[in-house]
Every structure is written in C-alpha cells, then in structure tokens.
Amino acid sequence: MDFIYGEEETGAKMKRTIITSVFTACIVLQSAYSQLTVESCWKKAAQHYPLSAQLQLINNNGRLDNTNANLRYLPQVSISGKGTAQTEVMQLPVNIPGIDEISKFQYSGVIEVNQIIWDGGATRSQKRISAASSKVEKSKLVVDLYTLNERINRLFFGILLTEEQLKQNSIFQDELQTNYRRYLSLMQNGLASQSDLDLIKVEQLNADQQRIELSSALHTYREILSEMIGEQLPGNVTLVKPDYNNFSTDDKSIQRPEIALFDMQNDLLLSQKSALISGVRPKLSLFGQGLLGYPGINQFQNEYSDWLVAGVRLGWELGGFYSLRNNYAKIENNIGRLK
C-alpha cells in the first residue's frame, strides 16, 4: 500500500513538472515572437518586395545568354534553293554532237554546313557583356533594396521615438495631475488662485492633445510598417532597439550600393568597348556544301546532278571601321558620366 501511494505521488510530481515546462516554453515562444528587430524587418520587407522576384529572372537570363553565346560554335546548317528563267544562256559557237543546248529554265538547291573556327573574339565579348549586364541589373536591385531599408529604418525608429514620447507624455501628465492636486489644496487654504489651476488645466489639455497626436502617428507608423513587411503587427509586438555597443564599421559596411552600381556599369561599358574590336576582326570557318542542280555541274547536259564542295572560308567585313571611332567616343562619354 505504501508503494502504491509513493508511485502516485511521483506521477503527480512528473505531471506538474511537464505542465511547468510547457508553460515556460509557451512564455519563451511568445516573448520571442513578440519581439521584432530592424534586421528582421529588412529581411521580411525584402521577401515581400515585388522586385526581389526578379533576382531569379536575372540569373536565368544571364545563364541563357551565356548558353546562346556558346551555341555559336555549333555547326550552322542552312538550306536554300532557287529556280530561274533566263532569256539568254551560254552557247558554243559551233554545234558539237552529244552536247545539248543549255536550258533556259534552271533549278538549284544547296545544303551548307558552316563551322566557326575563330570569330575574332565576338563570342567571348558577348559572354562578358552578358555577365556584366547581369551584375548591373543585380546592383540596381541592391540599390532598390537599400532604399527600401532606409524606409524601414525611418518607420522602425519612428515607432521607437513615438513610443518614448508617449512615455514622456504620460510622465508629464502625471506630474501635471500631481501639481493640480497640490495647487487645489493650496487654493483651498488661500495660498493659490484659480488662475494657477487654470494654467495647469491648459497644460493638461495640451498634453492630452499631444498624446492623441502621438497615438495617431504611432498607429500610422505601425500600419505602414505592416504593409511593407507583409504581415500585421499585433499590439503586443515590441520593437527591439539595436545594440550600438556591438556595432562596428569598416570600409565595406559604409559603402553605399550606388558606388558598386557605378563600378558594374563601368565594367559593362569596358566590355562593350572590347566588343567593338572583335566586331572588325576577320572570321575563319570551315564549310561543306551539298548541291543539286538542273543543269548540273556540266552545263551542257540538261539533266539533274549533285556534287559536294568543302573548304575554308575567310571573311572580313570592313564596314565596321567606318563607325568604330564614333562608337569608341560614345562609350568614352558614357564612362565619363559615371565619374
């Protein structure tokens, strides 16, 4: 019997311990949830910000541009054909037996495979431009998020300041109430006048009006902050003041993102400048052609024939030199605008 009683007592103690632990955990969780730091506001606002979704799109576009640039080194296949009706054709000055008169209706078809060996560095320049463009777009997004953080800061610290002003207003009103009671007692003893009480009453009205304005401003700040972070702020949420004792600065922490954006834009312009050179360089490639024609390779036989052609092609378009200097000057002007 004693053993059973001891077992029941032990079970009751365990139940009390479990209930106490659960209750303590709930308090800790509620306390942790009811606190909000400015860093967490930055993170929530960035996740809720519509432009943040563009980061993945920028990465995807950069990857696709890089893939498209590499595809230029794959064999390029082209197919063409034509049919013509001519008023004059080539004729021999004498009639030779076995040689037909060339037909005035001619047809031909070509399948060509072209393999680039060297494109003057155009593909490499295009990949550099694509990478630099992605960095510029990301830097612009960082600038937008930095501006968003500044707005969050103004709201966050505006709430903290308004809450402190409300506390001071409450203390001031308590002091006014104390003074009112003291002067009321003095007036009853003939040591103060009604005008003294009226002055205190005016101060109380002003203080109460200030309390109403501060409360309205606090409500507005909280509503706007709720919209920017994408979730409602319950009334029990406490904004945590940053710990400035552990705040440290270095060269990178105080650098505004606009400076990095200027650097990225400068790199993009330099990449475009290098691409101008690759655009005026010669290009070398291998090619192979399969041809079908009527008449065929032998013009003096009116019948279809096919044949193959393979070789090396060297091309150099000199028209790019006409505008090279002006394009250089435009890029140099744009670089100068960033300085």
Short mmCIF file of C-alpha atoms in Angstrom, two decimals:
data_model
loop_
_atom_site.label_atom_id
_atom_site.label_comp_id
_atom_site.label_asym_id
_atom_site.label_seq_id
_atom_site.Cartn_x
_atom_site.Cartn_y
_atom_site.Cartn_z
CA MET A 1 0.00 0.00 0.00
CA ASP A 2 2.82 2.36 0.76
CA PHE A 3 4.43 1.56 -2.58
CA ILE A 4 1.28 2.49 -4.50
CA TYR A 5 0.99 5.77 -2.64
CA GLY A 6 4.61 6.66 -3.43
CA GLU A 7 4.08 5.84 -7.08
CA GLU A 8 1.05 8.13 -7.30
CA GLU A 9 2.97 10.96 -5.64
CA THR A 10 5.84 10.52 -8.12
CA GLY A 11 3.40 10.60 -11.05
CA ALA A 12 1.83 13.82 -9.76
CA LYS A 13 5.23 15.44 -9.48
CA MET A 14 6.06 14.44 -13.07
CA LYS A 15 2.78 15.92 -14.30
CA ARG A 16 3.47 19.19 -12.50
CA THR A 17 6.99 19.26 -13.99
CA ILE A 18 5.69 18.68 -17.54
CA ILE A 19 2.98 21.33 -17.17
CA THR A 20 5.50 23.82 -15.80
CA SER A 21 7.92 23.10 -18.68
CA VAL A 22 5.23 23.51 -21.32
CA PHE A 23 4.02 26.75 -19.72
CA THR A 24 7.57 28.12 -19.60
CA ALA A 25 8.19 27.16 -23.23
CA CYS A 26 4.99 28.93 -24.30
CA ILE A 27 6.09 32.06 -22.48
CA VAL A 28 9.51 31.94 -24.12
CA LEU A 29 7.99 31.39 -27.57
CA GLN A 30 5.50 34.19 -27.06
CA SER A 31 8.26 36.51 -25.86
CA ALA A 32 10.46 35.63 -28.84
CA TYR A 33 7.58 36.14 -31.27
CA SER A 34 6.52 39.42 -29.70
CA GLN A 35 9.94 40.96 -30.38
CA LEU A 36 10.90 42.44 -33.73
CA THR A 37 14.33 43.74 -34.72
CA VAL A 38 15.15 46.10 -37.54
CA GLU A 39 17.20 43.36 -39.23
CA SER A 40 14.21 41.03 -39.30
CA CYS A 41 12.14 43.87 -40.78
CA TRP A 42 14.71 44.26 -43.55
CA LYS A 43 14.51 40.55 -44.32
CA LYS A 44 10.71 40.42 -44.27
CA ALA A 45 10.42 43.53 -46.43
CA ALA A 46 12.93 42.16 -48.96
CA GLN A 47 10.96 38.91 -49.22
CA HIS A 48 7.70 40.83 -49.60
CA TYR A 49 9.20 43.33 -52.09
CA PRO A 50 7.95 42.59 -55.65
CA LEU A 51 11.31 43.31 -57.29
CA SER A 52 13.03 40.62 -55.23
CA ALA A 53 11.43 38.02 -57.51
CA GLN A 54 13.43 39.50 -60.39
CA LEU A 55 16.71 38.20 -58.97
CA GLN A 56 15.98 34.66 -60.17
CA LEU A 57 14.89 36.03 -63.55
CA ILE A 58 18.16 37.97 -63.87
CA ASN A 59 20.15 34.82 -63.10
CA ASN A 60 18.12 32.82 -65.62
CA ASN A 61 18.59 35.43 -68.34
CA GLY A 62 22.34 35.52 -67.72
CA ARG A 63 22.54 31.74 -67.94
CA LEU A 64 20.50 31.68 -71.17
CA ASP A 65 22.62 34.43 -72.75
CA ASN A 66 25.78 32.52 -71.89
CA THR A 67 24.32 29.33 -73.39
CA ASN A 68 23.27 31.14 -76.57
CA ALA A 69 26.77 32.55 -76.95
CA ASN A 70 28.29 29.06 -76.71
CA LEU A 71 25.85 27.79 -79.34
CA ARG A 72 27.61 29.91 -81.94
CA TYR A 73 30.39 27.30 -82.01
CA LEU A 74 27.97 24.56 -83.02
CA PRO A 75 27.83 23.71 -86.76
CA GLN A 76 25.39 26.01 -88.52
CA VAL A 77 23.22 24.40 -91.18
CA SER A 78 21.44 26.34 -93.93
CA ILE A 79 19.27 25.20 -96.81
CA SER A 80 18.46 27.28 -99.89
CA GLY A 81 17.07 26.74 -103.36
CA LYS A 82 16.12 28.76 -106.39
CA GLY A 83 14.59 28.44 -109.87
CA THR A 84 15.26 30.82 -112.73
CA ALA A 85 14.01 31.52 -116.23
CA GLN A 86 16.63 33.18 -118.42
CA THR A 87 16.31 34.93 -121.75
CA GLU A 88 19.87 34.10 -122.72
CA VAL A 89 22.19 31.22 -121.88
CA MET A 90 25.72 30.33 -122.74
CA GLN A 91 26.11 28.82 -126.23
CA LEU A 92 29.00 27.28 -128.11
CA PRO A 93 29.94 28.91 -131.41
CA VAL A 94 29.66 25.54 -133.18
CA ASN A 95 27.36 22.57 -132.90
CA ILE A 96 29.08 19.55 -131.36
CA PRO A 97 27.33 16.19 -131.40
CA GLY A 98 26.38 14.93 -127.90
CA ILE A 99 26.26 18.40 -126.35
CA ASP A 100 22.78 19.71 -125.67
CA GLU A 101 21.71 23.31 -125.79
CA ILE A 102 21.68 24.77 -122.26
CA SER A 103 18.16 25.02 -120.85
CA LYS A 104 16.76 28.47 -120.16
CA PHE A 105 14.92 27.08 -117.11
CA GLN A 106 17.38 26.24 -114.35
CA TYR A 107 16.97 24.96 -110.77
CA SER A 108 19.41 24.54 -107.91
CA GLY A 109 19.43 23.64 -104.23
CA VAL A 110 22.20 23.93 -101.60
CA ILE A 111 22.69 22.44 -98.14
CA GLU A 112 25.58 24.13 -96.37
CA VAL A 113 27.23 23.29 -93.04
CA ASN A 114 29.41 26.04 -91.57
CA GLN A 115 31.72 25.54 -88.57
CA ILE A 116 33.32 28.60 -86.98
CA ILE A 117 36.99 28.22 -86.14
CA TRP A 118 37.66 31.79 -84.99
CA ASP A 119 35.10 34.59 -84.80
CA GLY A 120 37.51 37.35 -83.82
CA GLY A 121 36.60 37.07 -80.13
CA ALA A 122 32.92 38.02 -80.70
CA THR A 123 31.58 35.11 -78.63
CA ARG A 124 33.91 35.82 -75.74
CA SER A 125 32.98 39.52 -75.81
CA GLN A 126 29.28 38.67 -75.87
CA LYS A 127 29.66 36.44 -72.80
CA ARG A 128 31.50 39.23 -70.97
CA ILE A 129 28.77 41.73 -71.86
CA SER A 130 26.08 39.31 -70.70
CA ALA A 131 27.85 38.73 -67.35
CA ALA A 132 28.41 42.47 -66.85
CA SER A 133 24.77 43.22 -67.71
CA SER A 134 23.58 40.70 -65.11
CA LYS A 135 25.79 42.33 -62.48
CA VAL A 136 24.39 45.76 -63.35
CA GLU A 137 20.81 44.50 -63.01
CA LYS A 138 21.63 42.88 -59.67
CA SER A 139 23.30 46.08 -58.45
CA LYS A 140 20.21 48.07 -59.39
CA LEU A 141 18.12 45.64 -57.36
CA VAL A 142 20.50 46.05 -54.40
CA VAL A 143 20.12 49.85 -54.67
CA ASP A 144 16.33 49.48 -54.61
CA LEU A 145 16.53 47.20 -51.57
CA TYR A 146 18.88 49.65 -49.85
CA THR A 147 16.32 52.41 -50.41
CA LEU A 148 13.67 50.06 -49.03
CA ASN A 149 15.80 49.50 -45.91
CA GLU A 150 16.06 53.26 -45.42
CA ARG A 151 12.27 53.48 -45.44
CA ILE A 152 12.07 50.62 -42.97
CA ASN A 153 14.57 52.42 -40.73
CA ARG A 154 12.51 55.60 -40.73
CA LEU A 155 9.38 53.69 -39.79
CA PHE A 156 11.09 51.43 -37.24
CA PHE A 157 12.89 54.21 -35.40
CA GLY A 158 9.86 56.48 -35.82
CA ILE A 159 7.85 53.93 -33.85
CA LEU A 160 10.54 53.71 -31.16
CA LEU A 161 10.76 57.50 -30.90
CA THR A 162 6.98 57.92 -30.74
CA GLU A 163 6.69 55.25 -28.04
CA GLU A 164 9.31 57.05 -25.96
CA GLN A 165 7.49 60.36 -26.50
CA LEU A 166 4.28 58.74 -25.31
CA LYS A 167 6.07 57.53 -22.18
CA GLN A 168 7.38 61.03 -21.53
CA ASN A 169 3.93 62.43 -22.17
CA SER A 170 2.46 60.04 -19.61
CA ILE A 171 5.07 61.06 -17.03
CA PHE A 172 4.39 64.73 -17.80
CA GLN A 173 0.65 64.26 -17.39
CA ASP A 174 1.18 62.53 -14.03
CA GLU A 175 3.29 65.47 -12.91
CA LEU A 176 0.60 67.90 -14.05
CA GLN A 177 -2.05 65.94 -12.17
CA THR A 178 0.11 65.98 -9.05
CA ASN A 179 0.64 69.73 -9.38
CA TYR A 180 -3.08 70.25 -9.94
CA ARG A 181 -3.94 68.47 -6.71
CA ARG A 182 -1.24 70.37 -4.82
CA TYR A 183 -2.42 73.77 -6.10
CA LEU A 184 -6.03 72.81 -5.45
CA SER A 185 -5.08 72.16 -1.82
CA LEU A 186 -3.17 75.44 -1.69
CA MET A 187 -6.11 77.33 -3.15
CA GLN A 188 -8.44 75.84 -0.56
CA ASN A 189 -6.07 77.20 2.10
CA GLY A 190 -5.89 80.59 0.40
CA LEU A 191 -2.29 80.16 -0.82
CA ALA A 192 -3.07 79.88 -4.57
CA SER A 193 -5.52 81.39 -7.02
CA GLN A 194 -7.90 79.97 -9.63
CA SER A 195 -5.67 81.26 -12.40
CA ASP A 196 -2.88 78.93 -11.25
CA LEU A 197 -5.23 75.98 -11.57
CA ASP A 198 -6.40 77.22 -14.98
CA LEU A 199 -2.82 77.34 -16.24
CA ILE A 200 -2.25 73.75 -15.13
CA LYS A 201 -5.53 72.71 -16.76
CA VAL A 202 -4.42 74.28 -20.04
CA GLU A 203 -1.16 72.37 -19.85
CA GLN A 204 -3.11 69.17 -19.21
CA LEU A 205 -5.27 69.79 -22.28
CA ASN A 206 -2.19 70.45 -24.41
CA ALA A 207 -0.52 67.31 -23.09
CA ASP A 208 -3.62 65.23 -23.80
CA GLN A 209 -3.83 66.67 -27.33
CA GLN A 210 -0.19 65.77 -27.86
CA ARG A 211 -0.92 62.24 -26.60
CA ILE A 212 -3.73 61.88 -29.17
CA GLU A 213 -1.45 63.08 -31.99
CA LEU A 214 1.37 60.76 -30.94
CA SER A 215 -1.00 57.79 -30.67
CA SER A 216 -2.36 58.52 -34.14
CA ALA A 217 1.16 58.80 -35.56
CA LEU A 218 2.17 55.54 -33.85
CA HIS A 219 -0.83 53.75 -35.33
CA THR A 220 0.03 55.08 -38.81
CA TYR A 221 3.68 54.05 -38.48
CA ARG A 222 2.67 50.53 -37.45
CA GLU A 223 0.18 50.19 -40.30
CA ILE A 224 2.71 51.30 -42.92
CA LEU A 225 5.41 49.02 -41.49
CA SER A 226 2.93 46.13 -41.55
CA GLU A 227 2.26 46.76 -45.24
CA MET A 228 5.97 46.87 -46.08
CA ILE A 229 6.92 43.66 -44.27
CA GLY A 230 3.80 41.84 -45.43
CA GLU A 231 2.35 40.90 -42.04
CA GLN A 232 0.30 42.51 -39.33
CA LEU A 233 1.97 43.82 -36.16
CA PRO A 234 -0.01 42.70 -33.11
CA GLY A 235 -0.35 45.15 -30.28
CA ASN A 236 1.98 43.10 -28.05
CA VAL A 237 4.87 43.25 -30.50
CA THR A 238 7.88 45.05 -29.06
CA LEU A 239 10.42 46.66 -31.35
CA VAL A 240 13.92 45.89 -30.11
CA LYS A 241 16.41 48.73 -30.01
CA PRO A 242 19.68 47.93 -31.84
CA ASP A 243 22.69 47.24 -29.65
CA TYR A 244 25.06 50.03 -30.67
CA ASN A 245 27.77 48.74 -28.33
CA ASN A 246 28.37 45.81 -30.65
CA PHE A 247 28.08 47.93 -33.78
CA SER A 248 31.28 48.06 -35.79
CA THR A 249 32.07 49.69 -39.12
CA ASP A 250 34.59 49.02 -41.80
CA ASP A 251 35.17 50.26 -45.33
CA LYS A 252 32.71 47.78 -46.83
CA SER A 253 29.91 48.35 -44.33
CA ILE A 254 29.72 52.09 -45.00
CA GLN A 255 29.95 51.78 -48.80
CA ARG A 256 26.66 52.72 -50.45
CA PRO A 257 25.39 50.33 -53.14
CA GLU A 258 25.26 53.16 -55.69
CA ILE A 259 29.08 53.11 -55.77
CA ALA A 260 29.09 49.39 -56.59
CA LEU A 261 26.46 50.07 -59.28
CA PHE A 262 28.74 52.67 -60.88
CA ASP A 263 31.59 50.14 -60.88
CA MET A 264 29.40 47.49 -62.53
CA GLN A 265 28.21 49.97 -65.16
CA ASN A 266 31.82 50.94 -65.84
CA ASP A 267 32.74 47.25 -66.33
CA LEU A 268 29.82 46.86 -68.75
CA LEU A 269 30.98 49.81 -70.82
CA LEU A 270 34.54 48.43 -70.92
CA SER A 271 33.16 45.08 -72.11
CA GLN A 272 31.21 46.85 -74.85
CA LYS A 273 34.37 48.71 -75.79
CA SER A 274 36.26 45.44 -76.19
CA ALA A 275 33.42 44.05 -78.31
CA LEU A 276 33.96 46.83 -80.85
CA ILE A 277 37.39 45.40 -81.64
CA SER A 278 36.07 41.86 -82.11
CA GLY A 279 33.42 43.22 -84.48
CA VAL A 280 36.00 44.39 -87.04
CA ARG A 281 38.28 41.36 -86.93
CA PRO A 282 38.29 38.72 -89.69
CA LYS A 283 36.46 35.46 -89.14
CA LEU A 284 37.61 31.99 -90.15
CA SER A 285 35.41 28.94 -90.64
CA LEU A 286 35.14 25.56 -92.32
CA PHE A 287 32.25 24.82 -94.65
CA GLY A 288 30.78 21.97 -96.62
CA GLN A 289 28.11 22.16 -99.32
CA GLY A 290 25.87 19.59 -100.95
CA LEU A 291 24.47 20.88 -104.25
CA LEU A 292 21.73 19.66 -106.57
CA GLY A 293 21.13 21.43 -109.88
CA TYR A 294 19.46 21.34 -113.25
CA PRO A 295 21.52 21.54 -115.31
CA GLY A 296 24.20 20.08 -113.10
CA ILE A 297 27.90 20.71 -112.85
CA ASN A 298 28.11 20.03 -116.58
CA GLN A 299 26.18 22.91 -118.08
CA PHE A 300 25.91 21.21 -121.45
CA GLN A 301 23.88 18.25 -120.20
CA ASN A 302 20.24 19.02 -119.42
CA GLU A 303 19.83 16.64 -116.50
CA TYR A 304 19.90 16.77 -112.71
CA SER A 305 23.20 16.13 -110.97
CA ASP A 306 24.58 16.55 -107.45
CA TRP A 307 28.07 17.27 -106.13
CA LEU A 308 29.90 18.20 -102.93
CA VAL A 309 32.12 21.17 -102.10
CA ALA A 310 34.22 21.64 -98.95
CA GLY A 311 36.79 24.21 -97.94
CA VAL A 312 37.90 27.03 -95.67
CA ARG A 313 36.22 30.43 -95.66
CA LEU A 314 37.84 33.68 -94.52
CA GLY A 315 35.60 36.71 -94.18
CA TRP A 316 36.36 40.26 -93.18
CA GLU A 317 33.69 42.94 -93.09
CA LEU A 318 35.36 46.31 -93.25
CA GLY A 319 32.22 48.40 -92.83
CA GLY A 320 32.64 48.35 -89.04
CA PHE A 321 35.71 50.56 -89.34
CA TYR A 322 33.54 53.45 -90.58
CA SER A 323 31.74 53.87 -87.24
CA LEU A 324 34.43 52.45 -84.94
CA ARG A 325 35.79 55.82 -83.84
CA ASN A 326 32.35 57.28 -83.14
CA ASN A 327 31.31 54.21 -81.16
CA TYR A 328 34.51 54.47 -79.15
CA ALA A 329 33.78 58.13 -78.42
CA LYS A 330 30.22 57.33 -77.28
CA ILE A 331 31.44 54.71 -74.82
CA GLU A 332 34.15 57.05 -73.50
CA ASN A 333 31.49 59.73 -72.95
CA ASN A 334 29.33 57.28 -71.02
CA ILE A 335 32.31 56.26 -68.90
CA GLY A 336 32.99 59.92 -68.18
CA ARG A 337 29.41 60.37 -66.96
CA LEU A 338 29.99 57.76 -64.27
CA LYS A 339 32.97 59.61 -62.79
#
